Short mmCIF file of C-alpha atoms in Angstrom, two decimals:
data_model
loop_
_atom_site.label_atom_id
_atom_site.label_comp_id
_atom_site.label_asym_id
_atom_site.label_seq_id
_atom_site.Cartn_x
_atom_site.Cartn_y
_atom_site.Cartn_z
CA MET A 1 27.07 -22.04 -7.94
CA SER A 2 24.68 -18.82 -8.29
CA ASN A 3 25.69 -15.47 -5.33
CA GLY A 4 22.44 -16.56 -3.99
CA SER A 5 23.15 -20.20 -2.28
CA GLN A 6 27.34 -18.19 -1.23
CA LEU A 7 25.16 -15.86 0.92
CA GLY A 8 22.43 -16.24 3.47
CA MET A 9 18.71 -14.75 2.98
CA GLN A 10 20.83 -11.60 5.11
CA GLY A 11 23.78 -10.99 3.69
CA ARG A 12 21.18 -11.03 -0.62
CA LEU A 13 19.63 -8.37 0.78
CA GLU A 14 22.36 -6.45 2.41
CA GLN A 15 23.85 -6.85 -1.49
CA LEU A 16 20.39 -6.16 -2.79
CA ALA A 17 20.37 -3.04 -1.15
CA GLU A 18 23.18 -1.53 -2.57
CA ASP A 19 22.94 -2.40 -6.30
CA LEU A 20 19.65 -1.13 -6.51
CA ILE A 21 21.34 2.20 -4.59
CA HIS A 22 24.34 1.47 -6.08
CA ARG A 23 22.42 1.23 -9.86
CA PHE A 24 19.17 3.37 -9.79
CA SER A 25 20.63 6.25 -7.55
CA GLU A 26 21.31 8.20 -10.29
CA MET A 27 17.36 8.54 -11.23
CA GLY A 28 16.14 9.23 -7.93
CA CYS A 29 15.74 6.03 -6.30
CA SER A 30 16.13 5.54 -2.93
CA VAL A 31 16.26 2.18 -0.80
CA GLU A 32 14.91 1.30 2.23
CA GLN A 33 14.93 -1.75 4.66
CA SER A 34 12.79 -2.54 7.03
CA SER A 35 12.26 -6.25 8.01
CA ASN A 36 14.09 -8.63 6.49
CA GLU A 37 12.61 -6.87 3.00
CA VAL A 38 13.76 -4.81 0.59
CA THR A 39 11.93 -1.41 -1.32
CA LEU A 40 12.91 0.89 -3.82
CA ILE A 41 11.37 3.99 -4.15
CA VAL A 42 11.19 5.04 -7.64
CA PRO A 43 10.25 8.23 -9.62
CA CYS A 44 7.06 7.82 -11.67
CA GLU A 45 8.29 8.86 -15.02
CA HIS A 46 11.60 6.70 -14.20
CA LEU A 47 9.10 3.48 -13.58
CA THR A 48 8.82 1.71 -16.49
CA THR A 49 12.83 1.80 -17.42
CA VAL A 50 13.47 0.58 -13.83
CA ALA A 51 11.18 -2.62 -14.15
CA THR A 52 13.04 -2.96 -17.18
CA THR A 53 16.53 -3.09 -15.55
CA LEU A 54 15.29 -5.37 -12.44
CA ARG A 55 14.12 -7.92 -14.65
CA ASP A 56 17.16 -8.02 -17.89
CA GLU A 57 19.98 -7.30 -16.02
CA ALA A 58 21.75 -11.20 -14.04
CA SER A 59 22.37 -9.33 -11.24
CA PHE A 60 18.86 -8.69 -10.50
CA SER A 61 16.38 -11.09 -12.82
CA PHE A 62 13.21 -10.36 -11.89
CA GLU A 63 11.80 -11.94 -13.25
CA GLU A 64 8.00 -12.48 -12.16
CA LEU A 65 5.51 -9.69 -10.69
CA ILE A 66 2.89 -11.60 -8.02
CA ASP A 67 1.53 -8.53 -7.13
CA VAL A 68 -0.36 -4.44 -7.92
CA CYS A 69 -2.42 -2.90 -4.78
CA GLY A 70 -2.85 1.19 -4.37
CA VAL A 71 -1.37 2.59 -1.17
CA ASP A 72 -4.05 5.66 0.28
CA TYR A 73 -2.62 7.38 2.71
CA ALA A 74 -4.37 9.56 3.66
CA ASP A 75 -4.34 9.88 8.04
CA TYR A 76 -2.08 7.82 7.75
CA GLY A 77 -1.13 7.35 10.83
CA ARG A 78 -3.87 9.73 12.98
CA SER A 79 -6.80 7.72 15.12
CA GLU A 80 -10.38 8.24 15.11
CA TRP A 81 -10.22 8.35 19.39
CA GLN A 82 -8.79 10.63 21.73
CA THR A 83 -8.18 8.84 24.64
CA ASP A 84 -5.80 9.52 27.47
CA ARG A 85 -4.32 6.69 28.25
CA ALA A 86 -3.40 5.33 25.13
CA PRO A 87 -0.85 6.51 22.07
CA ASN A 88 -3.49 8.85 19.16
CA GLU A 89 -1.84 7.49 16.26
CA GLY A 90 -3.87 5.06 14.98
CA PHE A 91 -2.32 2.12 13.13
CA GLY A 92 0.98 4.13 12.22
CA ARG A 93 1.73 4.65 16.20
CA GLY A 94 5.37 4.79 16.90
CA VAL A 95 5.93 4.83 12.94
CA GLU A 96 5.67 7.95 11.74
CA ARG A 97 9.15 10.17 11.35
CA ILE A 98 9.47 13.84 11.79
CA GLY A 99 8.46 15.87 8.44
CA GLN A 100 6.57 12.39 6.68
CA ARG A 101 3.18 13.89 7.93
CA GLU A 102 3.86 16.75 5.39
CA ALA A 103 5.13 14.18 2.84
CA LEU A 104 1.96 12.12 2.18
CA GLU A 105 0.18 14.82 2.29
CA GLU A 106 1.45 15.87 -1.22
CA ASN A 107 2.50 12.06 -1.65
CA ARG A 108 -0.99 10.90 -1.04
CA PHE A 109 -1.36 7.73 -3.33
CA ALA A 110 0.90 5.49 -4.04
CA ALA A 111 0.66 2.11 -6.77
CA VAL A 112 3.06 -1.03 -5.44
CA TYR A 113 4.85 -3.56 -7.02
CA HIS A 114 5.83 -7.38 -5.39
CA LEU A 115 8.60 -8.81 -7.14
CA LEU A 116 10.19 -12.55 -6.93
CA SER A 117 13.00 -13.34 -8.50
CA ILE A 118 13.36 -17.09 -8.58
CA SER A 119 18.32 -16.81 -9.86
CA HIS A 120 18.28 -15.03 -6.49
CA ASN A 121 15.73 -16.84 -4.23
CA THR A 122 14.74 -12.54 -3.50
CA ARG A 123 11.88 -10.95 -3.89
CA LEU A 124 11.47 -6.56 -4.46
CA ARG A 125 9.51 -4.07 -3.52
CA LEU A 126 8.33 -1.33 -5.47
CA ARG A 127 7.07 2.21 -4.48
CA VAL A 128 5.63 4.75 -6.77
CA PHE A 129 4.37 7.99 -6.14
CA VAL A 130 1.94 9.40 -8.01
CA ASP A 131 0.13 12.78 -8.24
CA THR A 132 -2.06 13.02 -5.75
CA ALA A 133 -5.14 15.19 -8.24
CA GLN A 134 -4.35 13.28 -10.99
CA PRO A 135 -2.84 9.46 -9.43
CA ILE A 136 -1.03 8.80 -13.16
CA VAL A 137 1.15 5.78 -13.60
CA THR A 138 3.13 4.06 -16.74
CA SER A 139 1.27 0.18 -17.38
CA LEU A 140 3.68 -2.17 -17.12
CA VAL A 141 1.95 -4.35 -18.70
CA PRO A 142 5.24 -4.64 -21.65
CA VAL A 143 7.02 -5.58 -18.63
CA TRP A 144 4.60 -7.76 -17.12
CA ASP A 145 1.76 -9.75 -18.16
CA SER A 146 1.16 -10.55 -15.09
CA ALA A 147 0.24 -6.98 -14.16
CA ASN A 148 -2.77 -7.57 -16.74
CA TRP A 149 -6.04 -7.13 -13.46
CA PHE A 150 -4.03 -6.29 -10.21
CA GLU A 151 -3.38 -2.68 -12.43
CA ARG A 152 -6.84 -2.72 -12.73
CA GLU A 153 -7.95 -3.73 -8.96
CA ALA A 154 -5.90 -0.94 -8.01
CA PHE A 155 -7.59 1.19 -10.74
CA ASP A 156 -10.94 -0.45 -9.45
CA LEU A 157 -10.44 0.54 -6.01
CA PHE A 158 -8.15 3.14 -5.33
CA GLY A 159 -8.32 5.38 -8.95
CA ILE A 160 -4.86 4.92 -9.76
CA LEU A 161 -4.53 4.71 -13.87
CA PHE A 162 -2.74 3.07 -15.57
CA ASP A 163 -1.67 4.78 -18.64
CA GLY A 164 -0.97 2.59 -21.19
CA HIS A 165 -2.57 -1.13 -20.53
CA PRO A 166 -4.86 -3.14 -22.93
CA ASP A 167 -8.51 -2.64 -20.74
CA LEU A 168 -8.53 -0.41 -18.10
CA ARG A 169 -11.59 -1.06 -17.08
CA ARG A 170 -13.32 -2.40 -13.47
CA ILE A 171 -12.67 -5.43 -11.93
CA LEU A 172 -14.48 -5.74 -8.78
CA THR A 173 -16.93 -3.07 -8.74
CA ASP A 174 -20.29 -3.73 -10.26
CA TYR A 175 -21.25 -1.33 -13.78
CA GLY A 176 -21.91 1.54 -13.27
CA PHE A 177 -19.71 1.65 -9.76
CA ILE A 178 -19.67 5.40 -8.26
CA GLY A 179 -16.27 5.98 -6.91
CA HIS A 180 -13.15 4.45 -5.72
CA PRO A 181 -13.82 2.64 -2.30
CA PHE A 182 -10.65 1.15 -0.82
CA ARG A 183 -10.23 5.69 -0.60
CA LYS A 184 -9.72 7.08 3.11
CA ASP A 185 -12.50 9.59 1.88
CA PHE A 186 -15.13 7.21 0.18
CA PRO A 187 -17.30 5.89 3.26
CA LEU A 188 -17.04 2.30 5.20
CA ILE A 189 -21.27 2.26 4.51
CA GLY A 190 -20.57 3.00 0.90
CA HIS A 191 -22.89 5.06 -0.56
CA VAL A 192 -26.59 3.05 -2.29
CA GLU A 193 -27.24 -0.69 -1.21
CA MET A 194 -28.89 -3.46 -3.12
CA ARG A 195 -31.85 -6.21 -2.90
CA TYR A 196 -32.84 -8.60 -5.36
CA ASP A 197 -36.98 -7.17 -5.93
CA PRO A 198 -39.12 -10.25 -7.09
CA GLN A 199 -41.93 -7.57 -8.08
CA LEU A 200 -39.46 -5.90 -10.07
CA GLY A 201 -37.30 -9.08 -11.01
CA ARG A 202 -33.57 -7.69 -10.96
CA VAL A 203 -32.21 -6.26 -8.52
CA VAL A 204 -32.46 -1.90 -7.30
CA TYR A 205 -30.25 -0.58 -5.98
CA GLU A 206 -31.22 1.33 -2.70
CA PRO A 207 -29.43 4.26 0.00
CA VAL A 208 -26.71 2.75 2.44
CA SER A 209 -29.53 2.09 5.44
CA ILE A 210 -27.27 1.54 7.48
CA ASP A 211 -25.40 3.21 10.25
CA PRO A 212 -21.90 5.08 10.09
CA ARG A 213 -19.99 4.23 12.88
CA THR A 214 -15.88 3.74 14.35
CA LEU A 215 -14.45 0.90 13.71
CA VAL A 216 -11.38 1.06 14.91
CA PRO A 217 -10.55 -0.81 18.24
CA ARG A 218 -9.89 1.53 21.04
CA VAL A 219 -6.82 -0.55 22.47
CA VAL A 220 -6.12 0.61 26.39
CA ARG A 221 -3.19 -1.12 27.66
CA ASP A 222 -2.27 -1.79 31.88
CA ASP A 223 1.29 -2.56 31.69
CA ASN A 224 4.26 -1.09 33.10
CA ARG A 225 5.28 0.23 30.09
CA TYR A 226 1.86 2.49 30.78
CA LEU A 227 1.84 3.76 33.82
CA ASP A 228 0.89 7.25 34.39
CA GLU A 229 3.73 9.30 35.87
CA ASN A 230 2.01 8.77 40.34
CA ASN A 231 2.23 4.77 39.40
CA ALA A 232 5.46 4.95 38.46
CA THR A 233 7.20 7.57 40.99
CA GLN A 234 5.31 4.69 43.50
CA ASP A 235 5.77 1.93 42.29
CA VAL A 236 11.09 3.32 42.42
CA GLY A 237 9.53 4.10 45.74
CA ASP A 238 8.33 0.82 46.75
CA ALA A 239 11.31 -0.67 44.56
#
């Protein structure tokens, strides 16, 4: 009976976290555990070595790479709304730690890899922060073939370059597209729009005609968690 079948899910994740710390801490890697998930944060220069070890060593056996995505942490946790009745921390409400903002300004972009071990029935997330000015990381196509199109997508949408990729070119946007649409500084309405011109018999590009607008929903809650001091005092007095 395998070790994975003897332990419950929580036990397997705790054991995985301990094994990761023991194996990779000397390389400057760190481990995070949250919501029954384990994340290994890897320095960019050690990514290939760590990935190969995770694939080949029997204690890990992450045979499959199931996804690669980019992340842009610019303005992470900030809100477009100014309000006195709801927390003004956007989608990052309640999760921002002391000193996190400064770290995110330095580590704006990250490549994130999701791994699956069929042998141990465990999943692992790798996070690699890349240089903000020149976001470059080594391609993992030589380690997992499935990284090929995933890395192309991260390059297309976030502008992260994967050194050593066999065919790094856009995969979702149009030919000649300028910019990377999932970056936070790329306008939501885009720069151009396209339509078919029946007289020219082809697709033409024109300046975008959509007016910019705020799309982040404003959520105002009125339950006990958000009572102001006067109402809270009144409730205590009534009780």
